[in-house]
Amino acid sequence: MIKVEHLSKSFGDFNVLKDISTDFRPGMCNMIIGASGSGKTVLLKNLIGLMEPDSGEIWYGGKRLSEMGYEEKSSLRQNIGVLFQGSALFDFETVLGNVMFPMNFFTDWSMEQKMERARFCLDRVNVKNADDKYPSELSGGMQKRVGIARAIAMNPEYLFCDEPNSGLDPYTSGLIDKLIHGITREYGITTVINTHDMNSILEIGDRIEFIYEGRILWEGDRHSILGTDCQELRTFVGANVLARRIIGG
Amino acid sequence: MIKRFIEPIGRYCLFLKMVFRRPEKWGIFWRQFVLETDKLILSSIVIVGVISVFIGGVLVIQTASNMSNPVLDRMLVGYMVRETLVLEFCSTVVALILAGKMGSNIASEIGSMRISGQIDAMDMMGVNSAGFLVLPKVMSATFLSPLLMLFSFALGLLGGWCVVEMTDIIPAAKYISGIKYAYNGFYVFYSGFKMSLFCFLISSISAYNGYYADGGSLGVGASSTRSIVVTSILILLFDLIVTQLMLY
Ligand SMILES: Nc1ncnc2c1ncn2[C@@H]1O[C@H](COP(=O)(O)OP(=O)(O)O)[C@@H](O)[C@H]1O
Ligand SMILES: [Mg+2]
């Protein structure tokens, strides 16, 4: 469980996040949705501590992120998996090396054990026969999968995904969505997903926060989103042809 | 104005504090150390060697043509070439060359990892990214660069000897006795120390610039340029300071 209280963040005069309060629950795909530039990535970076909020608090379990020291943060982070917008695979490591990277630092496993675990994670995301390839040799969809495999390598309690299906074809992005959803249910992970993709929202949005000009305007789930009477959300949803037919207007 | 100078220095110090945190695993550190030594030190051998041979040769010709006075012993040519090489060329000039080669390599490598999010990814795993990426580079550059200086010294003398052998500027025996004349071991230590210090500056400042690069690929280019300019100036400045402290 992650709790956010009155979080604000500005860049110079530009107030990106304004007084955000919400929580993210285990075993669910918690989605942060909104237009490009609405502040989703900034919110995510604040959540995981890559940016410092100007004010407000973030709680992991019963602990405040802002009060953690270096050691405590490091051990929390071993419990966090992140899939970045551009996958951010290490280009000096092979696919297998990427997935084994965190294990090298935080486990005392033998080489065989690490390889076994890495192969298990890669299997889980349907990456086969790519162990010795370098990230630059992979397609975008493959890179995302390897990114997910690396994110779940250490069995995290929390999983953050920044636009997991941007730049993918609808079919592949559907697969990635189901993958994330499946893993979340299977291991009871607290998953937070940034997206503006209506397909994923309707498919796996267990909880949805709609963020508009730095505020959370609407909270709900994939069943209630089409019946919303929040005007800004209707405009956002209505940009999708099929959804527009359903909500009318 | 003052803030513009002080602020980066403070950030640089905090950066060094992160770099010198105890590595999570020494095994990983040593593996990286070997890789970085290959990339930074071994791969510089050819360029340093070529430049040293040529400069050594040129120095012999120039020194000889400036000392045509028959009162002066021709042996002094060898002596002066040796002193010029060890005191200034093998450390300061070679370091200026390395500032370009090593500095741009480090800054652009770390900078592109920063803008592609790889450093964020490392931080998010709980890995000390500055320690993992930078410490092996700084250690390798600082402690192994004196070997490059010795190598440059040897090849510089060799270059001079080749010129002496191929021409009849001075007799070879005079050159040899000149480079053995009044040998001062402290000068070699002084030069090695300078080299070590310069390479520490090169590696840590370039890494710092790359680590805080922003603004996409343009930012990476800018960080690499800035590293070379800043380290070149600092090398000259510290050359003056260290020389004043150690030789007077
Ligand atoms: N490091 C930064 N410095 C200044 N402005 C930023 C920075 N990061 C993001 N922003 C601004 O914050 C706004 C929200 O960005 P972002 O969270 O990336 O949007 P998105 O919802 O598409 O992920 C954008 O207008 C962007 O210009
Ligand atoms: Mg974004």
PDB file of N, CA, C and O in Angstrom, chain B residues 47-75:
ATOM      1  N   ILE B  47      48.336   5.951 -28.825  1.00  0.00           N
ATOM      2  CA  ILE B  47      48.407   7.393 -29.093  1.00  0.00           C
ATOM      3  C   ILE B  47      49.538   8.031 -28.279  1.00  0.00           C
ATOM      4  O   ILE B  47      50.317   8.839 -28.800  1.00  0.00           O
ATOM      5  N   VAL B  48      49.640   7.625 -27.005  1.00  0.00           N
ATOM      6  CA  VAL B  48      50.709   8.184 -26.165  1.00  0.00           C
ATOM      7  C   VAL B  48      52.075   7.803 -26.732  1.00  0.00           C
ATOM      8  O   VAL B  48      52.986   8.640 -26.826  1.00  0.00           O
ATOM      9  N   GLY B  49      52.215   6.547 -27.169  1.00  0.00           N
ATOM     10  CA  GLY B  49      53.491   6.081 -27.713  1.00  0.00           C
ATOM     11  C   GLY B  49      53.887   6.853 -28.959  1.00  0.00           C
ATOM     12  O   GLY B  49      55.007   7.365 -29.060  1.00  0.00           O
ATOM     13  N   VAL B  50      52.957   6.984 -29.887  1.00  0.00           N
ATOM     14  CA  VAL B  50      53.268   7.665 -31.152  1.00  0.00           C
ATOM     15  C   VAL B  50      53.698   9.104 -30.886  1.00  0.00           C
ATOM     16  O   VAL B  50      54.735   9.577 -31.377  1.00  0.00           O
ATOM     17  N   ILE B  51      52.908   9.800 -30.067  1.00  0.00           N
ATOM     18  CA  ILE B  51      53.224  11.202 -29.803  1.00  0.00           C
ATOM     19  C   ILE B  51      54.581  11.329 -29.112  1.00  0.00           C
ATOM     20  O   ILE B  51      55.391  12.196 -29.460  1.00  0.00           O
ATOM     21  N   SER B  52      54.857  10.430 -28.166  1.00  0.00           N
ATOM     22  CA  SER B  52      56.105  10.519 -27.412  1.00  0.00           C
ATOM     23  C   SER B  52      57.316  10.319 -28.318  1.00  0.00           C
ATOM     24  O   SER B  52      58.309  11.044 -28.217  1.00  0.00           O
ATOM     25  N   VAL B  53      57.246   9.341 -29.202  1.00  0.00           N
ATOM     26  CA  VAL B  53      58.374   9.079 -30.103  1.00  0.00           C
ATOM     27  C   VAL B  53      58.669  10.321 -30.942  1.00  0.00           C
ATOM     28  O   VAL B  53      59.811  10.775 -31.049  1.00  0.00           O
ATOM     29  N   PHE B  54      57.618  10.910 -31.495  1.00  0.00           N
ATOM     30  CA  PHE B  54      57.841  12.065 -32.371  1.00  0.00           C
ATOM     31  C   PHE B  54      58.354  13.270 -31.597  1.00  0.00           C
ATOM     32  O   PHE B  54      59.282  13.954 -32.036  1.00  0.00           O
ATOM     33  N   ILE B  55      57.748  13.525 -30.435  1.00  0.00           N
ATOM     34  CA  ILE B  55      58.187  14.691 -29.675  1.00  0.00           C
ATOM     35  C   ILE B  55      59.644  14.499 -29.227  1.00  0.00           C
ATOM     36  O   ILE B  55      60.451  15.430 -29.282  1.00  0.00           O
ATOM     37  N   GLY B  56      59.982  13.284 -28.800  1.00  0.00           N
ATOM     38  CA  GLY B  56      61.368  13.006 -28.398  1.00  0.00           C
ATOM     39  C   GLY B  56      62.325  13.318 -29.538  1.00  0.00           C
ATOM     40  O   GLY B  56      63.356  13.971 -29.337  1.00  0.00           O
ATOM     41  N   GLY B  57      61.963  12.884 -30.746  1.00  0.00           N
ATOM     42  CA  GLY B  57      62.814  13.136 -31.904  1.00  0.00           C
ATOM     43  C   GLY B  57      62.955  14.623 -32.190  1.00  0.00           C
ATOM     44  O   GLY B  57      64.057  15.147 -32.382  1.00  0.00           O
ATOM     45  N   VAL B  58      61.821  15.321 -32.177  1.00  0.00           N
ATOM     46  CA  VAL B  58      61.834  16.753 -32.470  1.00  0.00           C
ATOM     47  C   VAL B  58      62.648  17.509 -31.426  1.00  0.00           C
ATOM     48  O   VAL B  58      63.428  18.410 -31.753  1.00  0.00           O
ATOM     49  N   LEU B  59      62.492  17.098 -30.155  1.00  0.00           N
ATOM     50  CA  LEU B  59      63.217  17.793 -29.089  1.00  0.00           C
ATOM     51  C   LEU B  59      64.724  17.714 -29.304  1.00  0.00           C
ATOM     52  O   LEU B  59      65.452  18.678 -29.055  1.00  0.00           O
ATOM     53  N   VAL B  60      65.204  16.555 -29.763  1.00  0.00           N
ATOM     54  CA  VAL B  60      66.643  16.396 -29.990  1.00  0.00           C
ATOM     55  C   VAL B  60      67.113  17.405 -31.038  1.00  0.00           C
ATOM     56  O   VAL B  60      68.099  18.121 -30.841  1.00  0.00           O
ATOM     57  N   ILE B  61      66.363  17.480 -32.131  1.00  0.00           N
ATOM     58  CA  ILE B  61      66.776  18.382 -33.213  1.00  0.00           C
ATOM     59  C   ILE B  61      66.745  19.835 -32.748  1.00  0.00           C
ATOM     60  O   ILE B  61      67.692  20.601 -32.945  1.00  0.00           O
ATOM     61  N   GLN B  62      65.643  20.219 -32.093  1.00  0.00           N
ATOM     62  CA  GLN B  62      65.517  21.611 -31.645  1.00  0.00           C
ATOM     63  C   GLN B  62      66.596  21.975 -30.634  1.00  0.00           C
ATOM     64  O   GLN B  62      67.222  23.026 -30.739  1.00  0.00           O
ATOM     65  N   THR B  63      66.796  21.099 -29.658  1.00  0.00           N
ATOM     66  CA  THR B  63      67.773  21.408 -28.618  1.00  0.00           C
ATOM     67  C   THR B  63      69.164  21.517 -29.224  1.00  0.00           C
ATOM     68  O   THR B  63      69.930  22.442 -28.900  1.00  0.00           O
ATOM     69  N   ALA B  64      69.484  20.597 -30.128  1.00  0.00           N
ATOM     70  CA  ALA B  64      70.810  20.620 -30.743  1.00  0.00           C
ATOM     71  C   ALA B  64      71.000  21.914 -31.534  1.00  0.00           C
ATOM     72  O   ALA B  64      72.061  22.548 -31.457  1.00  0.00           O
ATOM     73  N   SER B  65      69.967  22.340 -32.251  1.00  0.00           N
ATOM     74  CA  SER B  65      70.140  23.535 -33.078  1.00  0.00           C
ATOM     75  C   SER B  65      70.224  24.792 -32.214  1.00  0.00           C
ATOM     76  O   SER B  65      70.747  25.808 -32.636  1.00  0.00           O
ATOM     77  N   ASN B  66      69.714  24.726 -30.989  1.00  0.00           N
ATOM     78  CA  ASN B  66      69.817  25.882 -30.091  1.00  0.00           C
ATOM     79  C   ASN B  66      71.122  25.897 -29.310  1.00  0.00           C
ATOM     80  O   ASN B  66      71.415  26.843 -28.602  1.00  0.00           O
ATOM     81  N   MET B  67      71.882  24.795 -29.364  1.00  0.00           N
ATOM     82  CA  MET B  67      73.111  24.717 -28.580  1.00  0.00           C
ATOM     83  C   MET B  67      74.306  24.466 -29.496  1.00  0.00           C
ATOM     84  O   MET B  67      75.141  23.618 -29.227  1.00  0.00           O
ATOM     85  N   SER B  68      74.364  25.209 -30.602  1.00  0.00           N
ATOM     86  CA  SER B  68      75.462  24.975 -31.552  1.00  0.00           C
ATOM     87  C   SER B  68      76.779  25.593 -31.082  1.00  0.00           C
ATOM     88  O   SER B  68      77.819  25.370 -31.677  1.00  0.00           O
ATOM     89  N   ASN B  69      76.724  26.349 -29.987  1.00  0.00           N
ATOM     90  CA  ASN B  69      77.955  26.942 -29.433  1.00  0.00           C
ATOM     91  C   ASN B  69      78.961  25.842 -29.085  1.00  0.00           C
ATOM     92  O   ASN B  69      78.659  24.939 -28.294  1.00  0.00           O
ATOM     93  N   PRO B  70      80.182  25.862 -29.674  1.00  0.00           N
ATOM     94  CA  PRO B  70      81.154  24.780 -29.467  1.00  0.00           C
ATOM     95  C   PRO B  70      81.644  24.662 -28.032  1.00  0.00           C
ATOM     96  O   PRO B  70      82.193  23.619 -27.644  1.00  0.00           O
ATOM     97  N   VAL B  71      81.433  25.694 -27.236  1.00  0.00           N
ATOM     98  CA  VAL B  71      81.881  25.616 -25.829  1.00  0.00           C
ATOM     99  C   VAL B  71      81.055  24.574 -25.070  1.00  0.00           C
ATOM    100  O   VAL B  71      81.535  23.903 -24.163  1.00  0.00           O
ATOM    101  N   LEU B  72      79.781  24.435 -25.466  1.00  0.00           N
ATOM    102  CA  LEU B  72      78.900  23.520 -24.744  1.00  0.00           C
ATOM    103  C   LEU B  72      79.149  22.084 -25.179  1.00  0.00           C
ATOM    104  O   LEU B  72      79.273  21.798 -26.377  1.00  0.00           O
ATOM    105  N   ASP B  73      79.188  21.214 -24.197  1.00  0.00           N
ATOM    106  CA  ASP B  73      79.360  19.791 -24.484  1.00  0.00           C
ATOM    107  C   ASP B  73      78.110  19.274 -25.201  1.00  0.00           C
ATOM    108  O   ASP B  73      76.988  19.540 -24.751  1.00  0.00           O
ATOM    109  N   ARG B  74      78.243  18.510 -26.283  1.00  0.00           N
ATOM    110  CA  ARG B  74      77.091  17.993 -27.025  1.00  0.00           C
ATOM    111  C   ARG B  74      76.264  17.021 -26.180  1.00  0.00           C
ATOM    112  O   ARG B  74      75.092  16.771 -26.465  1.00  0.00           O
ATOM    113  N   MET B  75      76.894  16.476 -25.174  1.00  0.00           N
ATOM    114  CA  MET B  75      76.173  15.588 -24.268  1.00  0.00           C
ATOM    115  C   MET B  75      74.961  16.285 -23.643  1.00  0.00           C
ATOM    116  O   MET B  75      73.939  15.672 -23.343  1.00  0.00           O
TER     117      MET B  75
END
